[in-house]
């Protein structure tokens, strides 16, 4: 294996569409889009009832943890942390 091979760039889906920061607690909202829990809770808590991405009405305030994405983000971070230690 080539240790000098470049690491993959971070996928856009790892970032919350509200603040563009890497998510640590991703959740899927009623619009089917994944957000950082803290950001979408604050957004919905401010009285808004439309999707921050699609601007369509949100049919529910339920949030479902996106465990697969959380694991992918953690693996990506671990990969990069491991690569930095090799340098």
XYZ file of N, CA and C in Angstrom:
261
model
N 0.835 -1.194 0.000
C 0.000 0.000 0.000
C 0.873 1.248 0.000
N 0.390 2.264 -0.651
C 1.132 3.511 -0.807
C 0.736 4.487 0.300
N 1.605 4.661 1.289
C 1.293 5.555 2.404
C 1.277 7.015 1.977
N 1.822 7.320 0.809
C 1.847 8.697 0.330
C 0.572 9.051 -0.447
N -0.314 8.096 -0.626
C -1.556 8.361 -1.366
C -2.374 9.412 -0.622
N -2.983 10.315 -1.357
C -3.774 11.355 -0.701
C -5.020 10.773 -0.034
N -5.386 11.371 1.078
C -6.603 10.956 1.777
C -7.809 11.529 1.035
N -8.935 10.824 1.111
C -10.132 11.348 0.444
C -10.576 12.665 1.091
N -11.118 13.539 0.265
C -11.632 14.797 0.811
C -12.928 14.522 1.570
N -13.253 15.408 2.481
C -14.438 15.216 3.304
C -15.706 15.352 2.465
N -16.585 14.370 2.532
C -17.853 14.480 1.809
C -18.696 15.646 2.323
N -19.376 16.307 1.428
C -20.227 17.449 1.782
C -21.311 17.032 2.770
N -21.784 15.796 2.661
C -22.877 15.338 3.539
C -22.454 15.227 5.000
N -21.167 15.362 5.312
C -20.706 15.348 6.693
C -20.957 16.696 7.374
N -21.304 17.710 6.602
C -21.519 19.053 7.138
C -23.005 19.355 7.270
N -23.376 20.013 8.349
C -24.762 20.405 8.567
C -25.132 21.496 7.571
N -26.276 21.359 6.884
C -26.662 22.388 5.916
C -27.034 23.730 6.560
N -27.217 23.749 7.869
C -27.565 25.015 8.538
C -26.324 25.867 8.772
N -25.243 25.266 9.310
C -24.058 26.078 9.621
C -22.784 25.600 8.923
N -22.889 24.550 8.116
C -21.758 24.021 7.327
C -20.629 23.439 8.178
N -20.886 23.161 9.452
C -19.858 22.549 10.294
C -20.014 21.034 10.280
N -18.921 20.323 10.553
C -18.955 18.871 10.594
C -19.872 18.437 11.737
N -20.767 17.512 11.430
C -21.743 17.072 12.428
C -21.133 16.068 13.397
N -21.590 16.129 14.652
C -21.200 15.162 15.669
C -22.402 14.361 16.148
N -23.609 14.915 15.979
C -24.846 14.240 16.376
C -25.874 14.412 15.255
N -25.635 13.758 14.102
C -26.532 13.939 12.964
C -27.892 13.275 13.176
N -28.948 13.990 12.806
C -30.313 13.477 12.898
C -31.045 13.789 11.599
N -31.980 12.908 11.238
C -32.808 13.116 10.056
C -34.107 13.765 10.504
N -34.454 14.867 9.856
C -35.702 15.571 10.160
C -36.802 15.099 9.208
N -38.004 15.619 9.404
C -39.167 15.211 8.613
C -38.999 15.482 7.125
N -38.107 16.400 6.752
C -37.886 16.690 5.335
C -36.935 15.683 4.675
N -36.458 14.704 5.481
C -35.564 13.680 4.951
C -34.118 14.100 4.880
N -33.812 15.276 5.392
C -32.450 15.819 5.336
C -31.802 15.684 6.704
N -30.508 15.423 6.713
C -29.763 15.261 7.956
C -29.162 16.591 8.391
N -29.321 16.864 9.690
C -28.813 18.093 10.316
C -28.076 17.728 11.593
N -27.252 18.642 12.083
C -26.700 18.532 13.431
C -27.862 18.767 14.386
N -28.041 17.861 15.351
C -29.192 17.936 16.261
C -29.356 19.330 16.876
N -28.309 19.861 17.438
C -28.380 21.161 18.115
C -28.906 22.254 17.178
N -28.485 22.230 15.926
C -28.885 23.267 14.972
C -30.347 23.157 14.572
N -30.822 21.939 14.276
C -32.210 21.804 13.843
C -33.170 21.985 15.016
N -32.762 21.589 16.221
C -33.600 21.818 17.405
C -33.761 23.326 17.630
N -32.672 24.076 17.520
C -32.747 25.534 17.683
C -33.587 26.159 16.577
N -33.419 25.685 15.358
C -34.169 26.204 14.209
C -35.671 25.992 14.410
N -36.046 24.756 14.737
C -37.466 24.467 14.944
C -37.999 25.137 16.210
N -37.147 25.252 17.227
C -37.540 25.885 18.483
C -37.799 27.375 18.355
N -37.297 27.973 17.285
C -37.508 29.408 17.082
C -38.870 29.683 16.430
N -39.666 28.625 16.254
C -41.012 28.805 15.717
C -41.149 28.526 14.235
N -40.056 28.234 13.585
C -40.127 27.946 12.149
C -40.740 26.560 11.939
N -41.527 26.427 10.893
C -42.157 25.130 10.607
C -41.966 24.715 9.151
N -40.923 25.277 8.513
C -40.572 24.869 7.152
C -39.127 24.383 7.150
N -38.806 23.545 6.179
C -37.455 23.016 6.053
C -36.473 24.138 5.763
N -35.317 24.156 6.456
C -34.314 25.181 6.168
C -33.650 24.967 4.804
N -33.805 23.788 4.222
C -33.190 23.495 2.927
C -34.191 23.649 1.789
N -35.363 23.037 1.922
C -36.335 23.039 0.828
C -37.377 24.137 0.941
N -37.523 24.709 2.131
C -38.528 25.736 2.430
C -39.959 25.192 2.326
N -40.093 23.874 2.366
C -41.418 23.251 2.363
C -41.837 22.972 3.798
N -43.139 22.889 4.059
C -43.608 22.638 5.430
C -43.051 21.339 6.006
N -42.669 21.399 7.281
C -42.215 20.208 7.996
C -43.462 19.552 8.592
N -43.688 18.292 8.271
C -44.891 17.599 8.721
C -44.773 17.104 10.155
N -43.569 17.132 10.714
C -43.330 16.639 12.066
C -42.072 17.296 12.622
N -41.980 17.298 13.942
C -40.756 17.780 14.598
C -39.891 16.625 15.076
N -40.301 15.407 14.718
C -39.538 14.227 15.131
C -38.165 14.224 14.467
N -37.166 13.797 15.229
C -35.800 13.686 14.733
C -35.323 12.262 14.969
N -34.722 11.667 13.954
C -34.240 10.291 14.041
C -32.720 10.303 13.920
N -32.013 9.702 14.888
C -30.549 9.664 14.795
C -30.099 9.009 13.492
N -29.107 9.611 12.857
C -28.523 9.043 11.637
C -27.227 8.348 12.052
N -27.394 7.145 12.581
C -26.270 6.396 13.145
C -25.226 6.047 12.096
N -25.676 5.671 10.906
C -24.731 5.302 9.847
C -23.841 6.486 9.478
N -24.433 7.671 9.350
C -23.638 8.849 9.008
C -22.698 9.209 10.153
N -23.172 9.092 11.384
C -22.319 9.388 12.538
C -21.098 8.470 12.536
N -21.295 7.185 12.258
C -20.181 6.243 12.220
C -19.225 6.567 11.070
N -19.778 6.968 9.928
C -18.936 7.325 8.776
C -18.075 8.549 9.100
N -18.656 9.537 9.754
C -17.910 10.745 10.137
C -16.802 10.381 11.122
N -17.124 9.543 12.099
C -16.119 9.139 13.085
C -14.979 8.367 12.415
N -15.314 7.484 11.475
C -14.287 6.724 10.760
C -13.397 7.644 9.930
N -14.006 8.617 9.283
C -13.253 9.585 8.485
C -12.285 10.367 9.377
N -12.777 10.818 10.525
C -11.917 11.562 11.452
C -10.770 10.684 11.950
N -11.079 9.428 12.272
C -10.038 8.502 12.736
C -8.984 8.271 11.653
N -9.426 8.111 10.413
C -8.514 7.912 9.287
C -7.555 9.087 9.162
N -8.094 10.290 9.242
C -7.256 11.480 9.117
C -6.346 11.657 10.318
N -6.847 11.358 11.514
C -6.002 11.475 12.711
C -4.850 10.475 12.635
N -5.137 9.252 12.168
C -4.100 8.249 12.026
C -3.057 8.643 11.008
N -3.486 9.236 9.913
C -2.560 9.669 8.863
C -1.667 10.795 9.359
N -2.216 11.694 10.169
C -1.411 12.800 10.691
C -0.329 12.292 11.626
N -0.629 11.219 12.354
C 0.357 10.660 13.279
C 1.515 10.002 12.534
N 1.254 9.544 11.302
C 2.317 8.908 10.512
C 3.276 9.917 9.920
N 2.889 11.160 9.829
C 3.740 12.172 9.186
C 4.815 12.670 10.117
